[in-house]
Amino acid sequence: MKKRVNELTGVKEIARRANVSIATVDRVLHNRKGVSKQTKEKILSIIEELNYEPNLLAQRLASRKILRLATLIPEISKETSFWDAPLKGIEQADKEIKQFGIIIDKYFYDQNKIESFVEQTKIILESNPDGILLAPSFIEESVRFTDKCRELNIPYVLIDSDLPNGGSLSYIGPNLYHSGYLAAHLVSYLVKNGEKILIVNISREIDNHHHLLKKEEGFRAYFDKHKKSDNILKIDIRDTDLKSIEKYLSNTFNENKDIRIVFVTNSRVSKVAHFIESSKKDVILIGYDFLKENIEYMDKGIIDFLVCQKPKQQGYRGLISLYQHLAFSSPVEKIYFMPIDILTKENSAFYRN
Amino acid sequence: MKKRVNELTGVKEIARRANVSIATVDRVLHNRKGVSKQTKEKILSIIEELNYEPNLLAQRLASRKILRLATLIPEISKETSFWDAPLKGIEQADKEIKQFGIIIDKYFYDQNKIESFVEQTKIILESNPDGILLAPSFIEESVRFTDKCRELNIPYVLIDSDLPNGGSLSYIGPNLYHSGYLAAHLVSYLVKNGEKILIVNISREIDNHHHLLKKEEGFRAYFDKHKKSDNILKIDIRDTDLKSIEKYLSNTFNENKDIRIVFVTNSRVSKVAHFIESSKKDVILIGYDFLKENIEYMDKGIIDFLVCQKPKQQGYRGLISLYQHLAFSSPVEKIYFMPIDILTKENSAFYRN
DNA sequence: CTGATTCACGGGTACGTTAACGAATATATT
DNA sequence: AATATATTCGTTAACGTACCCGTGAATCAG
């Protein structure tokens, strides 16, 4: 199946029609100077007329530009493997666009150490990248960092959580409030009169905690709206080790005998599941994120629902957006909310993160 | 940010190291004949050593090949707008790969007329395409068609439903059985003792019906496994107009007073919703597919859950798979089950089809 | 009027790959 | 031995765009 492709397209054709060289057309296309107003207009009208679209392949091939992108996300800790997924997405994007002249440098910080975050941002700025992908766990420091980026004219994309200062090229991540709202909607089907609902926040860092509160807010908003908010309990657990968690839970359950639904506001739900399993409570358990340990408890029937927001996609999309913006200055959605996926024992096998 | 790229890569470098011309390297890369065993092995080892990956940009740019793909899916009918989504996916893929020298011809058939299907397959075969994307509504005829394709060495990808004869390059679509199973799992949370569950199959064509049965089978299997299958009713409706459907439903509800859950096995759930709404029944309604009319009823609270399987993605992925297989002979997943998405009023706004 | 500077533009090479064409050598046939 | 046929390989021109470098003309300073 070999054939000659359209001959009346491309810079060559434009040049021919305008009676100029392709170099001049190129100048017009890239808005460079050195073209008289007359010729420029003529060429522009021909471009319009031909409905010219540059050949992306040839464009990238000919461009000697190298784009350097930096990514900054939490390192994968023993506490939670959550950040494994975005990293996978980053690696996939890396693989796909590497040959297009993109170099991706990956940086990581410790979610429990603000200093490590600040340190990495400094290193990144020194490396002077063309674009940045950031998971801004620490709000204040992230705001400072991104403000600096804007000063330096370095576009950045945020994933996982947004920042109040605006100015990002794009935010790609969950709508936390709505994911809580959705969870409440699910719960509303499951809870019966008189039964109690327990909200569990588990997080050591205040900043992360802030995100959890958004979910809790959405969750409560649902019940407020539907006028049945009177039976909601809540505990905040500031230690992330299993023992502390189980102690807290144990106390709470002892004091409240009719807890029927437990809503854990982040991926640590597997630790709660461990408690539920060993203490043989009969409750419905809802939590967050498609993690191995969570799936295991779901398969066992301990966790009933997981809410998930495609963390891998977040990393992947974030980089692709940066790339397209920098390489083709193609428009980027300012806010891209991830779908809010509901996982159960019966559909998790088909899930694509 | 301009820079010289890696000089020690590419066919040129391979040729240099092997003391041959790039043409010979090219021959080896494409497994063409005309290379002595010795040189071939030498070149192969160098390729291995260099970990050579061809530059896709240059590859596509230099290739004068034009690939012609054909797609055959149902036309969009007034009865259901379901096929709008896969078409959108096809169009998106078209847009993306058009400039890579791919031409996509779209064919459509009437889901209620087998002849129209057969006719289109003939036209397609006459056009002798390089690859085919097929939604095989009519099983027997599709088997015949795809058998023919294999004879002619034309790779084809199936979407939406699979065929028994095997031999497709890939199947991209739902696992019907499991989507029914999942629905049952959801229902199991919602149904209380003594309440009845009603399964509703609505379809005129026998072939489509076959697909519905798969879902029903999965649905029932769940309750069989959990030993509570005694309260399941079912009706088959062979007319797709609103009036007939409402009559059937009305009768069924009159005869069974304690129906609490209604499970509609396809996207016609909005018609059932219309009945439920006007007759003011208090039931939980579960159905299929992210269609405008369905979403509307979900927003109103009439439909509780929709199960959905990314129909747009199916069209998109199908074409991309064909393209990658034909252009780069890259491996393709033989079976790609779509995720089984659960939609409710609260997450549908974020859904990406 | 001369030399310098700026402007407007064209020539040409490069990006990494494909593939048509044909040259050189080896092997088979008579 | 002469010719025919295969086998193995190199040269070279594309593909469509980017961009360096150079040239001639116009403009300006003195």
Coordinates of C-alpha atoms (C1' of nucleotides) in Angstrom, one line a residue, chain A residues 10-11 26 30 52 55 58-59 62, chain D residues 14-22:
Chain A
G10 CA 3.4 21.9 3.6
V11 CA 5.7 24.9 3.7
D26 CA 9.3 29.4 8.3
H30 CA 7.4 31.2 14.0
Y52 CA -2.1 24.5 6.9
N55 CA 3.6 18.1 10.4
A58 CA 8.9 16.6 10.9
Q59 CA 8.7 19.5 13.4
A62 CA 14.0 18.9 12.8
Chain D
dA14 C1' 13.3 11.6 -0.4
dC15 C1' 9.9 12.8 4.1
dG16 C1' 8.6 18.1 6.1
dT17 C1' 10.5 21.3 9.0
dA18 C1' 14.2 24.2 11.6
dC19 C1' 17.7 27.3 11.4
dC20 C1' 22.5 28.8 10.3
dC21 C1' 24.8 31.6 7.1
dG22 C1' 25.3 34.5 3.5

